[in-house]
Amino acid sequence: MTDRMWSLSEFRFDQAIQAAEVSVFDDETGRFELMPRDRAIALAHAREANLVEWWPQGAVEAPQCVITKVTLPLRWEQLPEEAEPVDERLWFEASCGGRDFLVGNGNTFTGRMMAWCPQKQRSYRVSSSEIEVMPDETRYFVTGFLAGTQPGHPIDDRGDTDEADWAAWLSATRRFRRTGQWNGRWGTCQECGCVLLPDNPADHCAEHSPQAAG
């Protein structure tokens, strides 16, 4: 499994396949057969189909391909709209005082979760810092969700991690697992000028925050 979904712009078929030879999957034998790309295209067209590159091309000289139908213009498969299933064990007390439910990843900012309001019949996004009253089931869900979505540690162009970056990442992710906030942008403390950790939405560091001063 890759770490991202491929773009439709990466879909390659027929002459767009940039290789002199391809490895074509044979449905009858269940094996791949190496052949010139143009011969494979002719074979596909003879079957009123197209030659499709199975994976976005990497470093391989002969990409794996399949013979299948392609319809233009290219479009993604369409699924019917479906409501997110609600697990009523994952409730929390909403700002309105009622019970709303966590239903999954918010798919926006890191740490944001999707919630469902049965009273208004609509979904919205929420961070763990906005949730106070919840049962153990919801608390365990939030803990696992944040642990699984925390950003990776910083690396340089050689793949190494600076000691100061590593220490900052440990601090930021520890607080992220508690608050669910991750801004991912640069900022500095208005008091001392230090570079703020990427999970800090404020304009002061922890040492000079109003809470610390109070």
PDB file of C-alpha atoms in Angstrom:
ATOM      1  CA  MET A   1       0.000   0.000   0.000  1.00  0.00           C
ATOM      2  CA  THR A   2       1.305   3.467  -0.888  1.00  0.00           C
ATOM      3  CA  ASP A   3       1.237   6.462   1.466  1.00  0.00           C
ATOM      4  CA  ARG A   4      -1.038   8.427  -0.857  1.00  0.00           C
ATOM      5  CA  MET A   5      -3.820   7.924  -3.393  1.00  0.00           C
ATOM      6  CA  TRP A   6      -2.724   8.298  -6.993  1.00  0.00           C
ATOM      7  CA  SER A   7      -4.035  11.148  -9.130  1.00  0.00           C
ATOM      8  CA  LEU A   8      -6.074  10.405 -12.245  1.00  0.00           C
ATOM      9  CA  SER A   9      -3.403  12.365 -14.126  1.00  0.00           C
ATOM     10  CA  GLU A  10      -1.011   9.466 -13.411  1.00  0.00           C
ATOM     11  CA  PHE A  11      -3.224   6.942 -15.245  1.00  0.00           C
ATOM     12  CA  ARG A  12      -1.361   5.597 -18.304  1.00  0.00           C
ATOM     13  CA  PHE A  13      -2.662   3.486 -21.179  1.00  0.00           C
ATOM     14  CA  ASP A  14      -1.675   2.593 -24.765  1.00  0.00           C
ATOM     15  CA  GLN A  15       0.895   5.027 -26.252  1.00  0.00           C
ATOM     16  CA  ALA A  16       1.111   7.000 -22.998  1.00  0.00           C
ATOM     17  CA  ILE A  17       2.980   4.057 -21.441  1.00  0.00           C
ATOM     18  CA  GLN A  18       6.621   5.175 -21.561  1.00  0.00           C
ATOM     19  CA  ALA A  19       8.380   1.846 -22.118  1.00  0.00           C
ATOM     20  CA  ALA A  20       9.658  -0.136 -25.097  1.00  0.00           C
ATOM     21  CA  GLU A  21       8.655  -3.428 -23.473  1.00  0.00           C
ATOM     22  CA  VAL A  22       5.862  -4.306 -21.079  1.00  0.00           C
ATOM     23  CA  SER A  23       4.922  -7.293 -18.952  1.00  0.00           C
ATOM     24  CA  VAL A  24       1.335  -8.213 -19.816  1.00  0.00           C
ATOM     25  CA  PHE A  25      -0.856 -10.249 -17.474  1.00  0.00           C
ATOM     26  CA  ASP A  26      -2.542 -13.239 -19.151  1.00  0.00           C
ATOM     27  CA  ASP A  27      -5.928 -14.065 -17.580  1.00  0.00           C
ATOM     28  CA  GLU A  28      -5.817 -17.637 -18.907  1.00  0.00           C
ATOM     29  CA  THR A  29      -2.415 -18.614 -17.478  1.00  0.00           C
ATOM     30  CA  GLY A  30      -2.372 -16.220 -14.532  1.00  0.00           C
ATOM     31  CA  ARG A  31       1.146 -15.165 -15.507  1.00  0.00           C
ATOM     32  CA  PHE A  32       2.897 -12.159 -17.007  1.00  0.00           C
ATOM     33  CA  GLU A  33       4.357 -12.283 -20.528  1.00  0.00           C
ATOM     34  CA  LEU A  34       7.111  -9.920 -21.656  1.00  0.00           C
ATOM     35  CA  MET A  35       6.534  -8.355 -25.085  1.00  0.00           C
ATOM     36  CA  PRO A  36       7.092  -5.110 -27.019  1.00  0.00           C
ATOM     37  CA  ARG A  37       4.692  -2.383 -25.959  1.00  0.00           C
ATOM     38  CA  ASP A  38       3.330  -1.822 -29.478  1.00  0.00           C
ATOM     39  CA  ARG A  39       2.597  -5.527 -29.882  1.00  0.00           C
ATOM     40  CA  ALA A  40       0.751  -5.520 -26.556  1.00  0.00           C
ATOM     41  CA  ILE A  41      -1.282  -2.479 -27.656  1.00  0.00           C
ATOM     42  CA  ALA A  42      -2.201  -4.223 -30.922  1.00  0.00           C
ATOM     43  CA  LEU A  43      -3.223  -7.314 -28.955  1.00  0.00           C
ATOM     44  CA  ALA A  44      -5.423  -5.219 -26.674  1.00  0.00           C
ATOM     45  CA  HIS A  45      -7.060  -3.374 -29.582  1.00  0.00           C
ATOM     46  CA  ALA A  46      -7.768  -6.702 -31.302  1.00  0.00           C
ATOM     47  CA  ARG A  47      -9.817  -7.556 -28.222  1.00  0.00           C
ATOM     48  CA  GLU A  48     -11.576  -4.149 -28.418  1.00  0.00           C
ATOM     49  CA  ALA A  49      -9.779  -3.109 -25.236  1.00  0.00           C
ATOM     50  CA  ASN A  50      -6.728  -1.118 -24.165  1.00  0.00           C
ATOM     51  CA  LEU A  51      -3.347  -1.717 -22.586  1.00  0.00           C
ATOM     52  CA  VAL A  52      -3.294  -0.214 -19.080  1.00  0.00           C
ATOM     53  CA  GLU A  53      -0.245   0.267 -16.868  1.00  0.00           C
ATOM     54  CA  TRP A  54      -1.076  -1.426 -13.575  1.00  0.00           C
ATOM     55  CA  TRP A  55       0.987   0.827 -11.305  1.00  0.00           C
ATOM     56  CA  PRO A  56       2.284   4.390 -11.753  1.00  0.00           C
ATOM     57  CA  GLN A  57       5.623   3.875 -13.457  1.00  0.00           C
ATOM     58  CA  GLY A  58       8.657   3.588 -11.246  1.00  0.00           C
ATOM     59  CA  ALA A  59      12.181   2.489 -12.024  1.00  0.00           C
ATOM     60  CA  VAL A  60      11.175  -0.749 -13.770  1.00  0.00           C
ATOM     61  CA  GLU A  61      12.078  -1.073 -17.461  1.00  0.00           C
ATOM     62  CA  ALA A  62       9.074  -3.254 -18.330  1.00  0.00           C
ATOM     63  CA  PRO A  63       6.020  -2.073 -16.352  1.00  0.00           C
ATOM     64  CA  GLN A  64       3.278  -4.555 -15.498  1.00  0.00           C
ATOM     65  CA  CYS A  65       0.173  -4.019 -17.622  1.00  0.00           C
ATOM     66  CA  VAL A  66      -3.311  -5.453 -18.048  1.00  0.00           C
ATOM     67  CA  ILE A  67      -5.661  -5.558 -21.007  1.00  0.00           C
ATOM     68  CA  THR A  68      -8.928  -3.886 -20.088  1.00  0.00           C
ATOM     69  CA  LYS A  69     -11.494  -1.394 -21.339  1.00  0.00           C
ATOM     70  CA  VAL A  70     -10.833   2.359 -21.099  1.00  0.00           C
ATOM     71  CA  THR A  71     -13.570   4.949 -21.632  1.00  0.00           C
ATOM     72  CA  LEU A  72     -12.794   8.553 -22.543  1.00  0.00           C
ATOM     73  CA  PRO A  73     -12.843  11.071 -21.052  1.00  0.00           C
ATOM     74  CA  LEU A  74     -11.201   9.414 -18.075  1.00  0.00           C
ATOM     75  CA  ARG A  75     -13.275   9.495 -14.911  1.00  0.00           C
ATOM     76  CA  TRP A  76     -13.191   7.928 -11.484  1.00  0.00           C
ATOM     77  CA  GLU A  77     -15.618   5.242 -10.388  1.00  0.00           C
ATOM     78  CA  GLN A  78     -18.633   6.868  -8.737  1.00  0.00           C
ATOM     79  CA  LEU A  79     -20.133   5.549  -5.502  1.00  0.00           C
ATOM     80  CA  PRO A  80     -23.601   6.384  -4.213  1.00  0.00           C
ATOM     81  CA  GLU A  81     -23.748   8.856  -1.348  1.00  0.00           C
ATOM     82  CA  GLU A  82     -24.065   7.040   1.970  1.00  0.00           C
ATOM     83  CA  ALA A  83     -24.359   8.328   5.503  1.00  0.00           C
ATOM     84  CA  GLU A  84     -21.478   7.518   7.822  1.00  0.00           C
ATOM     85  CA  PRO A  85     -22.409   4.634  10.141  1.00  0.00           C
ATOM     86  CA  VAL A  86     -22.805   5.819  13.720  1.00  0.00           C
ATOM     87  CA  ASP A  87     -21.440   3.815  16.644  1.00  0.00           C
ATOM     88  CA  GLU A  88     -23.497   5.065  19.580  1.00  0.00           C
ATOM     89  CA  ARG A  89     -20.761   4.009  22.006  1.00  0.00           C
ATOM     90  CA  LEU A  90     -18.575   6.843  20.647  1.00  0.00           C
ATOM     91  CA  TRP A  91     -20.641   9.711  22.016  1.00  0.00           C
ATOM     92  CA  PHE A  92     -19.493  12.948  23.593  1.00  0.00           C
ATOM     93  CA  GLU A  93     -21.237  15.938  25.084  1.00  0.00           C
ATOM     94  CA  ALA A  94     -21.547  18.616  22.403  1.00  0.00           C
ATOM     95  CA  SER A  95     -21.480  22.366  22.968  1.00  0.00           C
ATOM     96  CA  CYS A  96     -25.285  22.402  22.758  1.00  0.00           C
ATOM     97  CA  GLY A  97     -25.491  19.964  25.676  1.00  0.00           C
ATOM     98  CA  GLY A  98     -26.718  17.038  23.588  1.00  0.00           C
ATOM     99  CA  ARG A  99     -24.917  13.853  22.617  1.00  0.00           C
ATOM    100  CA  ASP A 100     -23.035  13.851  19.316  1.00  0.00           C
ATOM    101  CA  PHE A 101     -20.972  10.969  17.923  1.00  0.00           C
ATOM    102  CA  LEU A 102     -17.477  10.574  16.470  1.00  0.00           C
ATOM    103  CA  VAL A 103     -17.577   8.826  13.096  1.00  0.00           C
ATOM    104  CA  GLY A 104     -14.016   8.988  11.728  1.00  0.00           C
ATOM    105  CA  ASN A 105     -11.301  11.133  10.187  1.00  0.00           C
ATOM    106  CA  GLY A 106     -12.154  14.737   9.388  1.00  0.00           C
ATOM    107  CA  ASN A 107      -9.776  14.622   6.372  1.00  0.00           C
ATOM    108  CA  THR A 108      -8.847  18.285   6.756  1.00  0.00           C
ATOM    109  CA  PHE A 109      -6.315  19.470   9.303  1.00  0.00           C
ATOM    110  CA  THR A 110      -4.224  16.919  11.176  1.00  0.00           C
ATOM    111  CA  GLY A 111      -6.033  15.709  14.294  1.00  0.00           C
ATOM    112  CA  ARG A 112      -9.516  16.840  13.262  1.00  0.00           C
ATOM    113  CA  MET A 113     -12.252  14.211  13.566  1.00  0.00           C
ATOM    114  CA  MET A 114     -15.638  13.949  11.890  1.00  0.00           C
ATOM    115  CA  ALA A 115     -18.636  14.096  14.206  1.00  0.00           C
ATOM    116  CA  TRP A 116     -22.365  13.597  13.668  1.00  0.00           C
ATOM    117  CA  CYS A 117     -25.136  15.626  15.288  1.00  0.00           C
ATOM    118  CA  PRO A 118     -28.370  13.570  15.323  1.00  0.00           C
ATOM    119  CA  GLN A 119     -30.441  16.571  16.386  1.00  0.00           C
ATOM    120  CA  LYS A 120     -29.418  18.739  13.416  1.00  0.00           C
ATOM    121  CA  GLN A 121     -28.827  15.744  11.132  1.00  0.00           C
ATOM    122  CA  ARG A 122     -25.489  17.058   9.935  1.00  0.00           C
ATOM    123  CA  SER A 123     -21.795  16.286  10.245  1.00  0.00           C
ATOM    124  CA  TYR A 124     -19.026  18.629  11.387  1.00  0.00           C
ATOM    125  CA  ARG A 125     -15.371  18.498  12.438  1.00  0.00           C
ATOM    126  CA  VAL A 126     -14.018  18.626  15.955  1.00  0.00           C
ATOM    127  CA  SER A 127     -10.666  18.431  17.790  1.00  0.00           C
ATOM    128  CA  SER A 128     -10.093  16.495  20.998  1.00  0.00           C
ATOM    129  CA  SER A 129      -9.491  19.777  22.843  1.00  0.00           C
ATOM    130  CA  GLU A 130     -13.137  20.663  22.154  1.00  0.00           C
ATOM    131  CA  ILE A 131     -14.384  17.470  23.808  1.00  0.00           C
ATOM    132  CA  GLU A 132     -14.635  17.341  27.591  1.00  0.00           C
ATOM    133  CA  VAL A 133     -17.343  14.875  28.614  1.00  0.00           C
ATOM    134  CA  MET A 134     -17.063  11.425  27.005  1.00  0.00           C
ATOM    135  CA  PRO A 135     -17.162   7.738  28.002  1.00  0.00           C
ATOM    136  CA  ASP A 136     -14.109   5.476  28.077  1.00  0.00           C
ATOM    137  CA  GLU A 137     -14.928   4.068  24.614  1.00  0.00           C
ATOM    138  CA  THR A 138     -14.707   7.532  23.064  1.00  0.00           C
ATOM    139  CA  ARG A 139     -11.564   8.345  25.022  1.00  0.00           C
ATOM    140  CA  TYR A 140      -9.849   5.182  23.744  1.00  0.00           C
ATOM    141  CA  PHE A 141     -10.965   5.982  20.183  1.00  0.00           C
ATOM    142  CA  VAL A 142      -9.549   9.515  20.381  1.00  0.00           C
ATOM    143  CA  THR A 143      -6.258   8.284  21.855  1.00  0.00           C
ATOM    144  CA  GLY A 144      -5.815   5.707  19.086  1.00  0.00           C
ATOM    145  CA  PHE A 145      -6.885   8.142  16.373  1.00  0.00           C
ATOM    146  CA  LEU A 146      -4.389  10.806  17.411  1.00  0.00           C
ATOM    147  CA  ALA A 147      -1.564   8.289  17.809  1.00  0.00           C
ATOM    148  CA  GLY A 148      -2.241   7.040  14.281  1.00  0.00           C
ATOM    149  CA  THR A 149      -2.439  10.466  12.647  1.00  0.00           C
ATOM    150  CA  GLN A 150       0.434  12.306  14.299  1.00  0.00           C
ATOM    151  CA  PRO A 151       2.875  13.761  11.716  1.00  0.00           C
ATOM    152  CA  GLY A 152       6.213  12.049  11.176  1.00  0.00           C
ATOM    153  CA  HIS A 153       9.471  13.432  12.528  1.00  0.00           C
ATOM    154  CA  PRO A 154      11.481  15.992  10.533  1.00  0.00           C
ATOM    155  CA  ILE A 155      14.270  14.816   8.211  1.00  0.00           C
ATOM    156  CA  ASP A 156      16.787  16.671   6.078  1.00  0.00           C
ATOM    157  CA  ASP A 157      17.624  16.012   2.429  1.00  0.00           C
ATOM    158  CA  ARG A 158      19.913  13.157   3.512  1.00  0.00           C
ATOM    159  CA  GLY A 159      17.207  11.487   5.561  1.00  0.00           C
ATOM    160  CA  ASP A 160      18.783  12.442   8.900  1.00  0.00           C
ATOM    161  CA  THR A 161      17.102  14.094  11.889  1.00  0.00           C
ATOM    162  CA  ASP A 162      18.733  16.891  13.870  1.00  0.00           C
ATOM    163  CA  GLU A 163      18.806  16.322  17.630  1.00  0.00           C
ATOM    164  CA  ALA A 164      16.950  19.576  18.337  1.00  0.00           C
ATOM    165  CA  ASP A 165      14.316  18.721  15.711  1.00  0.00           C
ATOM    166  CA  TRP A 166      13.846  15.288  17.276  1.00  0.00           C
ATOM    167  CA  ALA A 167      13.356  16.721  20.768  1.00  0.00           C
ATOM    168  CA  ALA A 168      10.918  19.333  19.443  1.00  0.00           C
ATOM    169  CA  TRP A 169       8.961  16.657  17.549  1.00  0.00           C
ATOM    170  CA  LEU A 170       8.654  14.513  20.682  1.00  0.00           C
ATOM    171  CA  SER A 171       7.315  17.498  22.627  1.00  0.00           C
ATOM    172  CA  ALA A 172       4.924  18.601  19.878  1.00  0.00           C
ATOM    173  CA  THR A 173       3.467  15.135  19.271  1.00  0.00           C
ATOM    174  CA  ARG A 174       3.079  14.522  23.005  1.00  0.00           C
ATOM    175  CA  ARG A 175       0.996  17.682  23.303  1.00  0.00           C
ATOM    176  CA  PHE A 176      -0.815  16.877  20.033  1.00  0.00           C
ATOM    177  CA  ARG A 177      -2.019  13.559  21.451  1.00  0.00           C
ATOM    178  CA  ARG A 178      -3.521  15.547  24.296  1.00  0.00           C
ATOM    179  CA  THR A 179      -5.095  18.438  22.345  1.00  0.00           C
ATOM    180  CA  GLY A 180      -5.549  17.149  18.786  1.00  0.00           C
ATOM    181  CA  GLN A 181      -4.275  20.470  17.389  1.00  0.00           C
ATOM    182  CA  TRP A 182      -1.587  20.687  14.704  1.00  0.00           C
ATOM    183  CA  ASN A 183      -1.205  23.900  12.703  1.00  0.00           C
ATOM    184  CA  GLY A 184       1.821  22.909  10.652  1.00  0.00           C
ATOM    185  CA  ARG A 185       2.908  26.481   9.978  1.00  0.00           C
ATOM    186  CA  TRP A 186       5.789  28.620  11.159  1.00  0.00           C
ATOM    187  CA  GLY A 187       5.328  31.037  14.048  1.00  0.00           C
ATOM    188  CA  THR A 188       7.382  32.666  16.792  1.00  0.00           C
ATOM    189  CA  CYS A 189       6.730  33.673  20.386  1.00  0.00           C
ATOM    190  CA  GLN A 190       5.836  37.356  20.626  1.00  0.00           C
ATOM    191  CA  GLU A 191       7.662  37.542  23.958  1.00  0.00           C
ATOM    192  CA  CYS A 192      10.987  35.736  23.480  1.00  0.00           C
ATOM    193  CA  GLY A 193      11.088  35.121  19.719  1.00  0.00           C
ATOM    194  CA  CYS A 194      11.583  31.341  19.880  1.00  0.00           C
ATOM    195  CA  VAL A 195      10.157  29.252  17.035  1.00  0.00           C
ATOM    196  CA  LEU A 196       6.835  27.783  18.150  1.00  0.00           C
ATOM    197  CA  LEU A 197       6.150  24.067  17.918  1.00  0.00           C
ATOM    198  CA  PRO A 198       3.848  23.266  14.970  1.00  0.00           C
ATOM    199  CA  ASP A 199       1.003  22.156  17.243  1.00  0.00           C
ATOM    200  CA  ASN A 200       0.867  25.555  18.991  1.00  0.00           C
ATOM    201  CA  PRO A 201      -1.953  27.789  17.653  1.00  0.00           C
ATOM    202  CA  ALA A 202      -1.058  30.706  19.925  1.00  0.00           C
ATOM    203  CA  ASP A 203       1.465  33.526  19.511  1.00  0.00           C
ATOM    204  CA  HIS A 204       3.310  32.772  22.761  1.00  0.00           C
ATOM    205  CA  CYS A 205       5.422  29.783  23.787  1.00  0.00           C
ATOM    206  CA  ALA A 206       4.514  27.619  26.778  1.00  0.00           C
ATOM    207  CA  GLU A 207       6.896  29.554  29.038  1.00  0.00           C
ATOM    208  CA  HIS A 208       5.388  32.929  28.170  1.00  0.00           C
ATOM    209  CA  SER A 209       1.758  31.955  27.683  1.00  0.00           C
ATOM    210  CA  PRO A 210      -0.912  33.829  29.671  1.00  0.00           C
ATOM    211  CA  GLN A 211      -1.586  30.589  31.577  1.00  0.00           C
ATOM    212  CA  ALA A 212       2.056  30.350  32.652  1.00  0.00           C
ATOM    213  CA  ALA A 213       2.102  34.017  33.643  1.00  0.00           C
ATOM    214  CA  GLY A 214      -1.065  33.590  35.677  1.00  0.00           C
TER     215      GLY A 214
END
